[in-house]
GROMACS .gro file of C-alpha atoms in nm:
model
   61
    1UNK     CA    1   0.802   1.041   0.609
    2UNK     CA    2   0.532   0.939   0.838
    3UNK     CA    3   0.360   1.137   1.105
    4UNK     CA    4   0.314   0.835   1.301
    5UNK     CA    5   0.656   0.711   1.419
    6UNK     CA    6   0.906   0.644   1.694
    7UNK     CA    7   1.244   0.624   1.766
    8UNK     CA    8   1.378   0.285   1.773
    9UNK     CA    9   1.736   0.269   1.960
   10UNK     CA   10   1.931  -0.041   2.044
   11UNK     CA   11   2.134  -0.018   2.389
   12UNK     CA   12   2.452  -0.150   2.510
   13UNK     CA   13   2.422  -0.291   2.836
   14UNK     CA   14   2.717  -0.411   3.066
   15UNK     CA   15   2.745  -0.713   2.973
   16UNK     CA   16   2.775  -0.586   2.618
   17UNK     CA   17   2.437  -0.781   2.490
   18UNK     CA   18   2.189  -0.515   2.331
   19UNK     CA   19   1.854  -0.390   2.458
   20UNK     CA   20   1.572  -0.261   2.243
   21UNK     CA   21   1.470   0.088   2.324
   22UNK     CA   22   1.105   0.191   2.194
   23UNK     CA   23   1.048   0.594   2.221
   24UNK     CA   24   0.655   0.604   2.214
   25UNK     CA   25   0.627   0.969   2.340
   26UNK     CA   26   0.579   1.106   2.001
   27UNK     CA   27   0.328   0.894   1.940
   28UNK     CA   28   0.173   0.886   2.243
   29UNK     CA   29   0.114   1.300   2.145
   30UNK     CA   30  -0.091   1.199   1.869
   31UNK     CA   31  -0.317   0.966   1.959
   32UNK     CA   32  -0.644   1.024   2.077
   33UNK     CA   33  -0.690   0.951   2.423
   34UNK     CA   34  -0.964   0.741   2.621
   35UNK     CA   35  -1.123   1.014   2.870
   36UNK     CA   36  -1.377   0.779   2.997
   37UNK     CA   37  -1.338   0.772   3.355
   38UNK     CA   38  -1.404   0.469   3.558
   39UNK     CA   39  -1.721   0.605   3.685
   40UNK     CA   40  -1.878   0.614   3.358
   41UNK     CA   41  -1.850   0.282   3.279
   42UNK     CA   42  -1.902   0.123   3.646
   43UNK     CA   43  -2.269   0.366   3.570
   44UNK     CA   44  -2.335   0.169   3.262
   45UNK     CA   45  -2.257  -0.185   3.386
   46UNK     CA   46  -2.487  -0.132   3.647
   47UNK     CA   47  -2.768  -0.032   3.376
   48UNK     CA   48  -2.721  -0.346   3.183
   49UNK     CA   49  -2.676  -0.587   3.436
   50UNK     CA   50  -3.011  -0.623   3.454
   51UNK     CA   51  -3.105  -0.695   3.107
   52UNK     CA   52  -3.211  -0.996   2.958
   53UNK     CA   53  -3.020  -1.079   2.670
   54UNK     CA   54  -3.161  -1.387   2.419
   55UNK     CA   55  -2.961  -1.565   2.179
   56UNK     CA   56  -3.081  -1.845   1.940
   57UNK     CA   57  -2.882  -2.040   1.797
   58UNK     CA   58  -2.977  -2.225   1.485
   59UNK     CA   59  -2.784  -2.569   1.398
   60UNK     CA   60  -2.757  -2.680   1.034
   61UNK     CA   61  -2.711  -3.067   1.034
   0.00000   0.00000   0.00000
């Protein structure tokens, strides 16, 4: 069995057509989560805005 999985269901709705039903909390648990906060990264943009960045680019004919 996997550690990474989730619970897949399919629903009965009214009018007796099905609906998918995707149970990502377990998985959700596992992941690692982002914890950069918006302030971090509007910091950094605003460091690199101001760089110069040069490309070449080099055309074989």
């Amino acid at each position: 069995k996997s550690s990474t999985r989730a619970l897949i269901l399919f629903i009965s709705k009214k009018n007796n057509s099905l609906y998918l039903y995707i149970d990502f909390r377990n998985l959700n648990r596992i992941f690692i989560k982002n914890y950069y906060s918006l302030y971090l990264i509007l910091e950094i943009l605003n460091k690199i805005k101001f760089l110069k960045i040069n490309t070449s680019l080099k055309l074989i004919l």
